[in-house]
Tab-separated table of C-alpha atoms in Angstrom:
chain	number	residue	atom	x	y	z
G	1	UNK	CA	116.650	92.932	64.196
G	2	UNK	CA	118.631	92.933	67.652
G	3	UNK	CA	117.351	91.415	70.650
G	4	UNK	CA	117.927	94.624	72.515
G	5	UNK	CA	118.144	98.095	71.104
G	6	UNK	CA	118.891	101.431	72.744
G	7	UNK	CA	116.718	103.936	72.633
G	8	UNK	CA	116.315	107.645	73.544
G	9	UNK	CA	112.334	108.428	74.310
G	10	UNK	CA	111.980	112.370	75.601
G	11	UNK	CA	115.715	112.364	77.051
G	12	UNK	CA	115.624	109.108	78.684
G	13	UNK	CA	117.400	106.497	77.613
G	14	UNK	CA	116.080	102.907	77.932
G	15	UNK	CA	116.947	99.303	76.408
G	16	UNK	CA	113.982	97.411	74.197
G	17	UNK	CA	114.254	93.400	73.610
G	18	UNK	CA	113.009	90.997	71.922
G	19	UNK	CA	110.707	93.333	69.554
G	20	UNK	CA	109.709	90.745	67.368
G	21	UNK	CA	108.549	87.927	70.255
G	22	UNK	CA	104.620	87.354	69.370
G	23	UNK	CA	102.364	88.352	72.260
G	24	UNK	CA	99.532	87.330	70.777
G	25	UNK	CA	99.807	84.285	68.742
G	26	UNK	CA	96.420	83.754	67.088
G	27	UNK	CA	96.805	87.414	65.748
G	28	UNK	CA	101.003	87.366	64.923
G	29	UNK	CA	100.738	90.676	66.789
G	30	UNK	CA	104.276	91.359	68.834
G	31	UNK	CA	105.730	92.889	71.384
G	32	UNK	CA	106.703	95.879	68.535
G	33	UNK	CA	103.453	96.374	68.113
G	34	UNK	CA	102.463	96.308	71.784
G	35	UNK	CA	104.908	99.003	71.804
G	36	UNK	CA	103.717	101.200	68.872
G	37	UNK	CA	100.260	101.196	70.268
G	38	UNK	CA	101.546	102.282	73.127
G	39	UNK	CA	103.092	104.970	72.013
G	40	UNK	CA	100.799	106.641	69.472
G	41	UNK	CA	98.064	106.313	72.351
G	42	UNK	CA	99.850	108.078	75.314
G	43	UNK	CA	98.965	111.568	74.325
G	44	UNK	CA	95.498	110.237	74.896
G	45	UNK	CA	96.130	107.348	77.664
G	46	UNK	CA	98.538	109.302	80.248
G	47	UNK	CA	95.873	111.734	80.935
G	48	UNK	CA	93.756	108.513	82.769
G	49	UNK	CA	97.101	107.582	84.630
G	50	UNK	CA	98.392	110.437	85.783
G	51	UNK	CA	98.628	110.443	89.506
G	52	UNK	CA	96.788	107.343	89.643
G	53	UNK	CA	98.660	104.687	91.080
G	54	UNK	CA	99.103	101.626	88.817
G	55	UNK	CA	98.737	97.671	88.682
G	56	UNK	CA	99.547	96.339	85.697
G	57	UNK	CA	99.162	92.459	84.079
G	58	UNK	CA	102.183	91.107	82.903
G	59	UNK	CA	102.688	88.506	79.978
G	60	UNK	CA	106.090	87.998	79.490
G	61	UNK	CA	105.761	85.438	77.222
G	62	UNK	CA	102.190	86.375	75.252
G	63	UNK	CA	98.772	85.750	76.566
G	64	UNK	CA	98.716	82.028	75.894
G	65	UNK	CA	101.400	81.710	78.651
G	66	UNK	CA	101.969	82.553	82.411
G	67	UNK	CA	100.494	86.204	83.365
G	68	UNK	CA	100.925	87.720	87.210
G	69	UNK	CA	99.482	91.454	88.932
G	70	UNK	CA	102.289	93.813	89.838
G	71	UNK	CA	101.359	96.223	91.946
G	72	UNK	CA	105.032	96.897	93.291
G	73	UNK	CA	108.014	98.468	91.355
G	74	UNK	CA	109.870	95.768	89.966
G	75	UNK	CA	113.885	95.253	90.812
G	76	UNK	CA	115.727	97.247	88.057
G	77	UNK	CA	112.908	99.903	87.796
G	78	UNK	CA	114.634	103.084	86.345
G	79	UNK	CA	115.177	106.180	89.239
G	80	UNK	CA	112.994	108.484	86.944
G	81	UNK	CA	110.091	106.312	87.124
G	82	UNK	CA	108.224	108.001	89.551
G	83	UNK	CA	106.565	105.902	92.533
G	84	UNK	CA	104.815	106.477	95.297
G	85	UNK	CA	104.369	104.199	98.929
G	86	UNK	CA	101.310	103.216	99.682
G	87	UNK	CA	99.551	101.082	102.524
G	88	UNK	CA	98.041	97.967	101.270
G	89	UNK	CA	96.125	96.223	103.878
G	90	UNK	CA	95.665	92.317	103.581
G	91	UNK	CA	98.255	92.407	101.224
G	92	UNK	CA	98.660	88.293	100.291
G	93	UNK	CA	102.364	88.514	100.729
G	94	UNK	CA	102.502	90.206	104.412
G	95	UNK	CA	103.692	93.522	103.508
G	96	UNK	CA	102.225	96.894	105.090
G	97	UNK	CA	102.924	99.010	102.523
G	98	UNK	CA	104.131	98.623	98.714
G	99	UNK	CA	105.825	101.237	96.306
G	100	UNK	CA	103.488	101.719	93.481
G	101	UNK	CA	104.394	102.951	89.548
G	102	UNK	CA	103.019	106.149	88.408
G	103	UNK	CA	102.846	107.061	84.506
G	104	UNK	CA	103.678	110.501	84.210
G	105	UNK	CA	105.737	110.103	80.941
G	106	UNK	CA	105.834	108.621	77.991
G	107	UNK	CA	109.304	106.914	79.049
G	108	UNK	CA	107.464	105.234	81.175
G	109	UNK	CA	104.747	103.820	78.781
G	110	UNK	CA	107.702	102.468	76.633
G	111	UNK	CA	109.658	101.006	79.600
G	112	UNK	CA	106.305	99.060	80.839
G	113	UNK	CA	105.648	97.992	77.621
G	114	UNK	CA	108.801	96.491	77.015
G	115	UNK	CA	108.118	94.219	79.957
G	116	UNK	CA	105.084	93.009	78.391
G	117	UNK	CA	102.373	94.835	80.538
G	118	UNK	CA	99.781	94.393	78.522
G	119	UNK	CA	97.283	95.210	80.906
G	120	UNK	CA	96.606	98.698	82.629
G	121	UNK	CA	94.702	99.095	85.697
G	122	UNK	CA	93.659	102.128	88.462
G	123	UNK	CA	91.994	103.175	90.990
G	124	UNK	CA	89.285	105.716	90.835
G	125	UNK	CA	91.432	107.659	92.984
G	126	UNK	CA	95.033	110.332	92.382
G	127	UNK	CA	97.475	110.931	95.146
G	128	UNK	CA	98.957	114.491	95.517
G	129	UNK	CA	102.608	115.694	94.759
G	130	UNK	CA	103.433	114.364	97.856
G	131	UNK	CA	102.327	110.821	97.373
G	132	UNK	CA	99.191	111.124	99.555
G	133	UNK	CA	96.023	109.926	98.672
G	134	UNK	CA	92.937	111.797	97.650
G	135	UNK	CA	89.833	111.547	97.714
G	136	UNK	CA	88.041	109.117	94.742
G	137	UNK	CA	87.744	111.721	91.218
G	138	UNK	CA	85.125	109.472	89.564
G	139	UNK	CA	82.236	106.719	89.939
G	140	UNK	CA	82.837	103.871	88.000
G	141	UNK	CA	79.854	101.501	86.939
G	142	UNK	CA	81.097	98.095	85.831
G	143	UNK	CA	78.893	95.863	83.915
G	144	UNK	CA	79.923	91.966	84.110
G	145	UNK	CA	77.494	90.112	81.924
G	146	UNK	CA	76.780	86.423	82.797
G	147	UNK	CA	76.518	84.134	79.942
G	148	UNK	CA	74.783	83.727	77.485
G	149	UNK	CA	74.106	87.597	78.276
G	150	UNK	CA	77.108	89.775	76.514
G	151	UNK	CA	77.715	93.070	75.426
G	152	UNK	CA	74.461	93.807	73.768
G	153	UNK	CA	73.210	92.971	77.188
G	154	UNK	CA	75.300	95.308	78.641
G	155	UNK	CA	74.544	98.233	76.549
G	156	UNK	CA	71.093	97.826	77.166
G	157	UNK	CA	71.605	98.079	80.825
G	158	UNK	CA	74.290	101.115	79.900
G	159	UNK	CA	71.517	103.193	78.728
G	160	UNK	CA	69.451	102.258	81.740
G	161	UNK	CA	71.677	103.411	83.890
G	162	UNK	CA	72.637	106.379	82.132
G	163	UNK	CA	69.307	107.608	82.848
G	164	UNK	CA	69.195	106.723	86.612
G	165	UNK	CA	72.290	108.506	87.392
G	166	UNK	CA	71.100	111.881	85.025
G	167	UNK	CA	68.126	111.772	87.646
G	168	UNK	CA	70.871	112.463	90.556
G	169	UNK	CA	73.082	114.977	88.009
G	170	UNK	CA	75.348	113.209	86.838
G	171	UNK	CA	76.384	112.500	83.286
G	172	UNK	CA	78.226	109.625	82.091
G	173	UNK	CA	80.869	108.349	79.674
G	174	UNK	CA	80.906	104.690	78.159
G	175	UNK	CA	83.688	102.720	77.027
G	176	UNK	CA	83.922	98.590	76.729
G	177	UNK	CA	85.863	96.604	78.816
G	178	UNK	CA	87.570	95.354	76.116
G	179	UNK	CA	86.506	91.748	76.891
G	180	UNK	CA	82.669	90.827	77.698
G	181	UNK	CA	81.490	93.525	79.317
G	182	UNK	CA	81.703	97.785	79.977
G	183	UNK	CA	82.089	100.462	82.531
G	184	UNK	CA	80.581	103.703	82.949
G	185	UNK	CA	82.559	106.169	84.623
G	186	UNK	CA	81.289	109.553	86.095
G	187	UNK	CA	83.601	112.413	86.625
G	188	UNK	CA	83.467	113.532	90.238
G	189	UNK	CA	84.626	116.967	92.172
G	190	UNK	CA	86.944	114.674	94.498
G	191	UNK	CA	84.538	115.328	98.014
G	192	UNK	CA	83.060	112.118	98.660
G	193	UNK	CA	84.882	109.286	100.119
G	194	UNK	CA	85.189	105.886	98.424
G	195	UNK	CA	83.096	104.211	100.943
G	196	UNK	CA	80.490	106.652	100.079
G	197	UNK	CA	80.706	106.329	97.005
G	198	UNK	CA	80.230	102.510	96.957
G	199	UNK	CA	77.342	102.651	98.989
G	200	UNK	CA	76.041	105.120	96.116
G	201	UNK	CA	76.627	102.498	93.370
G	202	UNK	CA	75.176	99.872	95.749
G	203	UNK	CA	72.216	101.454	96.168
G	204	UNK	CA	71.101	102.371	92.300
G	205	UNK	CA	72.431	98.652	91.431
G	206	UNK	CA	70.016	97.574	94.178
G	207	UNK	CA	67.341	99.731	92.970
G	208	UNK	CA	67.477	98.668	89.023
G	209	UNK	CA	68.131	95.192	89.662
G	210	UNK	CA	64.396	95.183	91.908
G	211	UNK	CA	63.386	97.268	88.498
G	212	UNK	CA	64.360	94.852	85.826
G	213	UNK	CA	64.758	91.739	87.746
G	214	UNK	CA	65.068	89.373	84.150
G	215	UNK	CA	67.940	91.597	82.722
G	216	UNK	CA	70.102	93.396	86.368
G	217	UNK	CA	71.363	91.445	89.294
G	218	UNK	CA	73.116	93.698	92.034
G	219	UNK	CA	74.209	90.361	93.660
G	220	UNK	CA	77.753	88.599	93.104
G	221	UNK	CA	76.904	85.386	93.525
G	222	UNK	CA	77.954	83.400	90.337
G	223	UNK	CA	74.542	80.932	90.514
G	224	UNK	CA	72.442	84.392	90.137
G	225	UNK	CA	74.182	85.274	87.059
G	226	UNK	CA	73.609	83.571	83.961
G	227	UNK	CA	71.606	85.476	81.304
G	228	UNK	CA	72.241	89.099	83.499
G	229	UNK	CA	74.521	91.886	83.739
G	230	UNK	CA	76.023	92.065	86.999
G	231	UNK	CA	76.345	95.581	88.267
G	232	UNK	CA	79.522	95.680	90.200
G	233	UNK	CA	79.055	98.343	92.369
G	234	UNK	CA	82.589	97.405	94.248
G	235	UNK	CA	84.973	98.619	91.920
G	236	UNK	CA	84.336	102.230	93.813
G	237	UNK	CA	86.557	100.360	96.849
G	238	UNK	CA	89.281	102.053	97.244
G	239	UNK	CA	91.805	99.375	97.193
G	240	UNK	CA	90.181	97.856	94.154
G	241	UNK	CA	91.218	98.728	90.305
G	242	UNK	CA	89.568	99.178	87.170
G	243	UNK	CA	90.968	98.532	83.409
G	244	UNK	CA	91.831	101.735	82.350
G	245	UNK	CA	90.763	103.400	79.237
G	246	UNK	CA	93.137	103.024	76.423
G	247	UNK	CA	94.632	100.222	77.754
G	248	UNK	CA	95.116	97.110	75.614
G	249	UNK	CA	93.485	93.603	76.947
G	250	UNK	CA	95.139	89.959	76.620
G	251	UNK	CA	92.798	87.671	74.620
G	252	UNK	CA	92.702	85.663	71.399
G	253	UNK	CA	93.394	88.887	69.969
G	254	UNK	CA	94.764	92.149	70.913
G	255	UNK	CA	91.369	94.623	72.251
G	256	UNK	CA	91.475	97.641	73.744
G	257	UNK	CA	89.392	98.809	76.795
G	258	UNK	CA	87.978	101.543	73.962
G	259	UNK	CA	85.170	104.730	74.939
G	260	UNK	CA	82.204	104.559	73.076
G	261	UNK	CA	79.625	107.512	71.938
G	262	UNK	CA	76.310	106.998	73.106
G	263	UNK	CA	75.004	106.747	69.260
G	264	UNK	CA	77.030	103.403	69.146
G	265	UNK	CA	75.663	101.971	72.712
G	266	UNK	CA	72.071	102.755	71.306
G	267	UNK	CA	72.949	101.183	68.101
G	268	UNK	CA	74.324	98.162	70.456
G	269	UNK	CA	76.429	96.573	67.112
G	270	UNK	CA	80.101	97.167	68.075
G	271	UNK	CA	81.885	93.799	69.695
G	272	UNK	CA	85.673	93.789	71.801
G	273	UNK	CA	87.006	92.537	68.517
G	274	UNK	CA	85.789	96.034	66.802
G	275	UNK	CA	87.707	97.163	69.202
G	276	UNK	CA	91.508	96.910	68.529
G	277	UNK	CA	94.452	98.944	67.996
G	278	UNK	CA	94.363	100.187	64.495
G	279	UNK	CA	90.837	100.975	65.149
G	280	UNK	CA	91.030	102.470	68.533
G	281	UNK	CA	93.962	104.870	66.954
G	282	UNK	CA	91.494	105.444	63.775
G	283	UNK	CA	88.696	106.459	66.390
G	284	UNK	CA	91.244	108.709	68.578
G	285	UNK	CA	92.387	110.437	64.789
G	286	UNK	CA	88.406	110.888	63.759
G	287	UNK	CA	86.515	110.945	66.734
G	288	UNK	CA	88.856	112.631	69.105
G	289	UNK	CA	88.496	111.342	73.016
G	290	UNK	CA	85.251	110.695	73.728
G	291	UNK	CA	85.809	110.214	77.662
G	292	UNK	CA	86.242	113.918	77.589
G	293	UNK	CA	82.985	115.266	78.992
């Protein structure tokens, strides 16, 4: 095969390389396959991007080497990508404000792809046609267990919580992190600020870990942590990201950050590794999305 190959994807025209460098060496599974997945999921992953401004984790050369955060558009990025400017205060490299990436196409999926970002991540918040940002859309509970506490842990705590927030109204959805731990996210009408909405989180992570002090910590302090599931109320700041749903995860092997039904989180059995491509596809096929409320 090539090392670069033209290709047309909706009317856009982009260049692929280097289809058959391994990403993930343990599995054999390559950058072709990165971008296969990628492109049988976006009917079902460009839903959770759209709007959303994006960070992504790049491996250029597979998850055993060097990875880096991009936030910014990269030199070279297409004029059809779509991007918005953003402030970012206490930015580590000095800069007031950065251009962000926004998926709004499948192009788009491909062309990221291609440069190896493996890893998708956003804010619980959309910005408007005009590039202005709204207020947060959804709640997002993120369960960090601490070892030797994992995802059967965290499911256990999922289904606690589940039940906390359906005493304020408000239903849930549950998909893995597609590494240790899981997130619950809860679909919002967009009138509550993300400070609020942190202070929410904080408070029912405050109020379970007093409840179930042997299995919930609210606190981030690492020594606190072992044998718990850290609810990380924070990820409802606004300038902070979450993995999104669909997205693939850098590991031993390729995982995917996959939604769950709540049959499987009572039934607590299904690990990351469960949790790959081919299956994640087969579950989309079957199952349909299951973050659809």
């Amino acid at each position: 095969m090539p090392d670069r190959v033209r290709v047309e994807v909706d009317g856009r025209q982009l260049e692929i390389s280097n289809l058959d460098k391994v990403l993930y060496p343990q599995a054999g599974f390559t950058k072709g396959e990165v971008l296969d997945y990628y492109t049988r999921i976006a009917p079902t992953l460009l839903p959770y991007l759209e709007n959303r401004p994006l960070t992504r984790t790049r491996y250029p050369n597979g998850v055993e080497g060097n990875s880096f955060f991009e936030k910014n558009a990269p030199a070279g990025t297409p004029d059809w990508v779509r991007t918005v400017r953003l402030p970012v205060p206490g930015s580590s490299k000095g800069r007031e404000q950065i251009d962000f990436i926004v998926v709004e196409e499948l192009a788009t999926m491909v062309w990221l792809a291609n440069l190896a970002a493996l890893e998708l991540h956003t804010p619980q918040w959309r910005v408007d046609a005009d590039g202005q940002k709204l207020d947060p859309d959804q709640l997002v509970v993120d369960l960090d267990p601490g070892p030797p506490a994992g995802l059967p842990e965290c499911y256990e705590v999922a289904l606690i919580m589940r039940e906390r927030l359906s005493t304020d109204g408000l239903s849930c959805c549950a998909k893995t992190s597609g590494k240790k731990g899981m997130q619950l996210v809860v679909p919002l009408p967009g009138d509550e600020t993300a400070d609020e909405l942190s202070a929410y989180a904080k408070s029912i992570a405050d109020e379970l870990a007093r409840a179930h002090p042997k299995l919930i910590v609210a606190k981030m302090a690492k020594q606190l942590r072992p044998g718990k599931v850290f609810i990380d109320w924070s990820q409802n700041n606004a300038f902070k990201t979450t993995i999104a749903p669909y997205s693939l995860r850098a590991g031993a092997v390729p995982t995917v950050s996959a939604p769950l039904t709540w049959d499987e989180v009572e039934a607590g059995e299904l690990t990351a590794v469960d949790l790959g491509p081919s299956a994640v596809l087969e579950r989309v096929e079957s199952l349909g999305d299951l973050l659809r409320l």
